[in-house]
Amino acid sequence: MAGFTHLFIPGPTNIPEQVRQAMNLPMEDMRASSFPDLTLPLFEDIKKVFKNETGRVFIYPSSGTGAWESAMTNVLSPGDRVLMSRFGQFSHLWVDMAERLGFEVDVIDCEWGTGVPLELYAERLQADKAHRIKAVFCTQNETATGVTSDVAGCRAVL
């Protein structure tokens, strides 16, 4: 299609023209009394998509990076020490954001394509006798390298 930029990346994806046209509706007023009727069912419906029966779903109106920043700044403060690993582009971006937000970043640099280094996380956490590490970050999926980290294993290390 002329004038259309094709993205050949894992995400965000191109939206088919038919779908885009179907979304071409007036914007909803988020303060209208009818807005909860529109949005509340989404929370239960999205649980089905993620096969989540007991957890809580959040819909965040930003890019993933915006949600990262919100999570970091609402839980941590500048000067807090965090444990992170860098083994691909997304984990690199997490480290970069943590540093820019003023956190004291204990970063473990790994070969790209390897995933979260669970043994090294365990060593760093065991060595932290003063319990200065306030948060441990685990990049679940590195799109650029195709790595999916063991989140359950990371949780077990804690």
XYZ file of C-alpha atoms in Angstrom:
158
model
C 0.000 0.000 0.000
C 1.514 3.336 -1.047
C 2.368 5.687 1.800
C 2.125 2.940 4.406
C 5.148 2.093 6.529
C 5.510 -1.627 7.117
C 7.041 -2.614 10.432
C 8.965 -5.860 10.286
C 9.511 -6.208 14.026
C 7.847 -8.293 16.773
C 5.849 -5.306 18.022
C 4.094 -2.999 17.716
C 2.435 -4.674 14.789
C 0.754 -3.226 11.742
C -3.003 -2.928 12.066
C -4.985 -4.166 9.061
C -6.903 -1.371 7.321
C -10.265 -3.035 8.016
C -9.522 -3.117 11.763
C -8.198 0.445 11.748
C -11.382 1.656 10.069
C -13.515 -0.223 12.623
C -11.703 1.690 15.384
C -12.415 5.026 13.705
C -14.985 6.106 16.298
C -15.390 9.211 18.444
C -13.302 9.185 21.606
C -15.015 8.148 24.844
C -15.141 10.621 27.728
C -13.205 8.948 30.539
C -15.137 11.007 33.099
C -18.582 10.141 31.748
C -20.869 8.130 34.019
C -21.094 5.468 31.281
C -17.312 4.951 31.053
C -17.139 2.195 33.712
C -19.789 0.244 31.791
C -17.430 0.268 28.817
C -14.182 -0.517 30.630
C -14.934 -2.738 33.636
C -15.814 -5.824 31.556
C -12.396 -5.515 29.886
C -10.646 -6.486 33.119
C -12.402 -9.845 33.257
C -12.128 -10.427 29.513
C -8.390 -9.752 29.444
C -7.893 -12.308 32.232
C -9.120 -14.933 29.764
C -6.578 -13.790 27.177
C -3.725 -14.193 29.683
C -5.204 -17.348 31.281
C -5.234 -15.522 34.602
C -7.895 -16.718 37.042
C -6.708 -15.203 40.322
C -4.425 -12.267 39.534
C -5.238 -8.626 39.044
C -5.103 -7.057 35.591
C -3.950 -3.503 34.926
C -4.622 -1.639 31.709
C -2.004 1.060 31.311
C -2.434 3.776 28.656
C 1.164 4.092 27.535
C 3.933 2.237 25.827
C 5.604 -0.563 27.747
C 8.424 1.833 28.585
C 5.920 4.202 30.189
C 4.619 1.364 32.350
C 8.215 0.485 33.350
C 8.881 4.034 34.477
C 5.622 4.177 36.396
C 6.348 0.896 38.165
C 9.874 1.974 39.076
C 9.009 5.454 40.325
C 5.979 4.328 42.317
C 7.874 1.616 44.187
C 11.440 2.928 44.451
C 13.184 6.192 45.317
C 16.360 7.767 43.948
C 19.321 6.211 45.732
C 17.634 2.822 46.224
C 19.820 -0.114 45.267
C 18.459 -2.516 42.647
C 19.779 -5.746 41.138
C 19.542 -6.100 37.362
C 21.133 -8.059 34.559
C 21.872 -6.947 31.015
C 21.742 -9.588 28.294
C 19.848 -7.932 25.446
C 18.225 -4.707 24.299
C 15.247 -4.686 26.675
C 17.308 -5.501 29.746
C 19.765 -2.805 28.627
C 16.880 -0.311 28.476
C 15.771 -1.324 32.001
C 19.295 -0.652 33.306
C 19.473 2.656 31.451
C 16.134 3.811 32.856
C 17.049 2.765 36.405
C 20.286 4.738 36.179
C 18.505 7.812 34.777
C 15.959 7.616 37.611
C 18.802 7.798 40.109
C 18.813 4.249 41.434
C 22.039 2.603 42.548
C 22.166 -0.169 39.964
C 24.001 -3.400 40.707
C 24.124 -4.696 37.141
C 25.368 -8.093 36.039
C 26.491 -7.912 32.414
C 25.996 -11.201 30.593
C 26.511 -12.399 27.073
C 23.533 -11.312 24.992
C 21.217 -14.226 24.386
C 21.746 -15.922 27.767
C 18.866 -14.753 30.013
C 18.717 -13.852 33.703
C 21.759 -15.350 35.499
C 19.977 -17.044 38.412
C 23.157 -18.311 40.100
C 24.690 -14.827 40.049
C 21.471 -13.306 41.392
C 21.572 -15.807 44.259
C 25.218 -14.919 44.997
C 24.550 -11.161 45.002
C 21.496 -11.510 47.213
C 23.283 -13.786 49.684
C 26.181 -11.318 49.839
C 23.772 -8.445 50.604
C 23.868 -8.954 54.392
C 22.672 -5.373 55.022
C 19.629 -5.931 52.766
C 20.368 -2.811 50.746
C 18.930 -4.282 47.537
C 15.355 -2.978 47.396
C 14.291 -4.585 44.108
C 15.350 -7.373 41.769
C 14.555 -7.017 38.067
C 13.989 -9.923 35.707
C 13.521 -9.270 32.003
C 11.216 -12.090 30.998
C 11.469 -11.802 27.230
C 14.270 -10.385 25.089
C 12.714 -9.985 21.669
C 15.983 -9.083 19.937
C 17.758 -12.258 21.042
C 14.765 -14.581 21.361
C 15.486 -15.393 25.007
C 12.777 -16.069 27.573
C 14.104 -15.933 31.136
C 13.033 -18.246 33.944
C 10.818 -15.919 36.009
C 9.766 -18.686 38.413
C 13.446 -19.506 38.928
C 14.161 -15.844 39.627
C 11.359 -15.779 42.193
C 12.752 -18.922 43.832
C 16.147 -17.218 44.218
C 14.502 -14.488 46.283
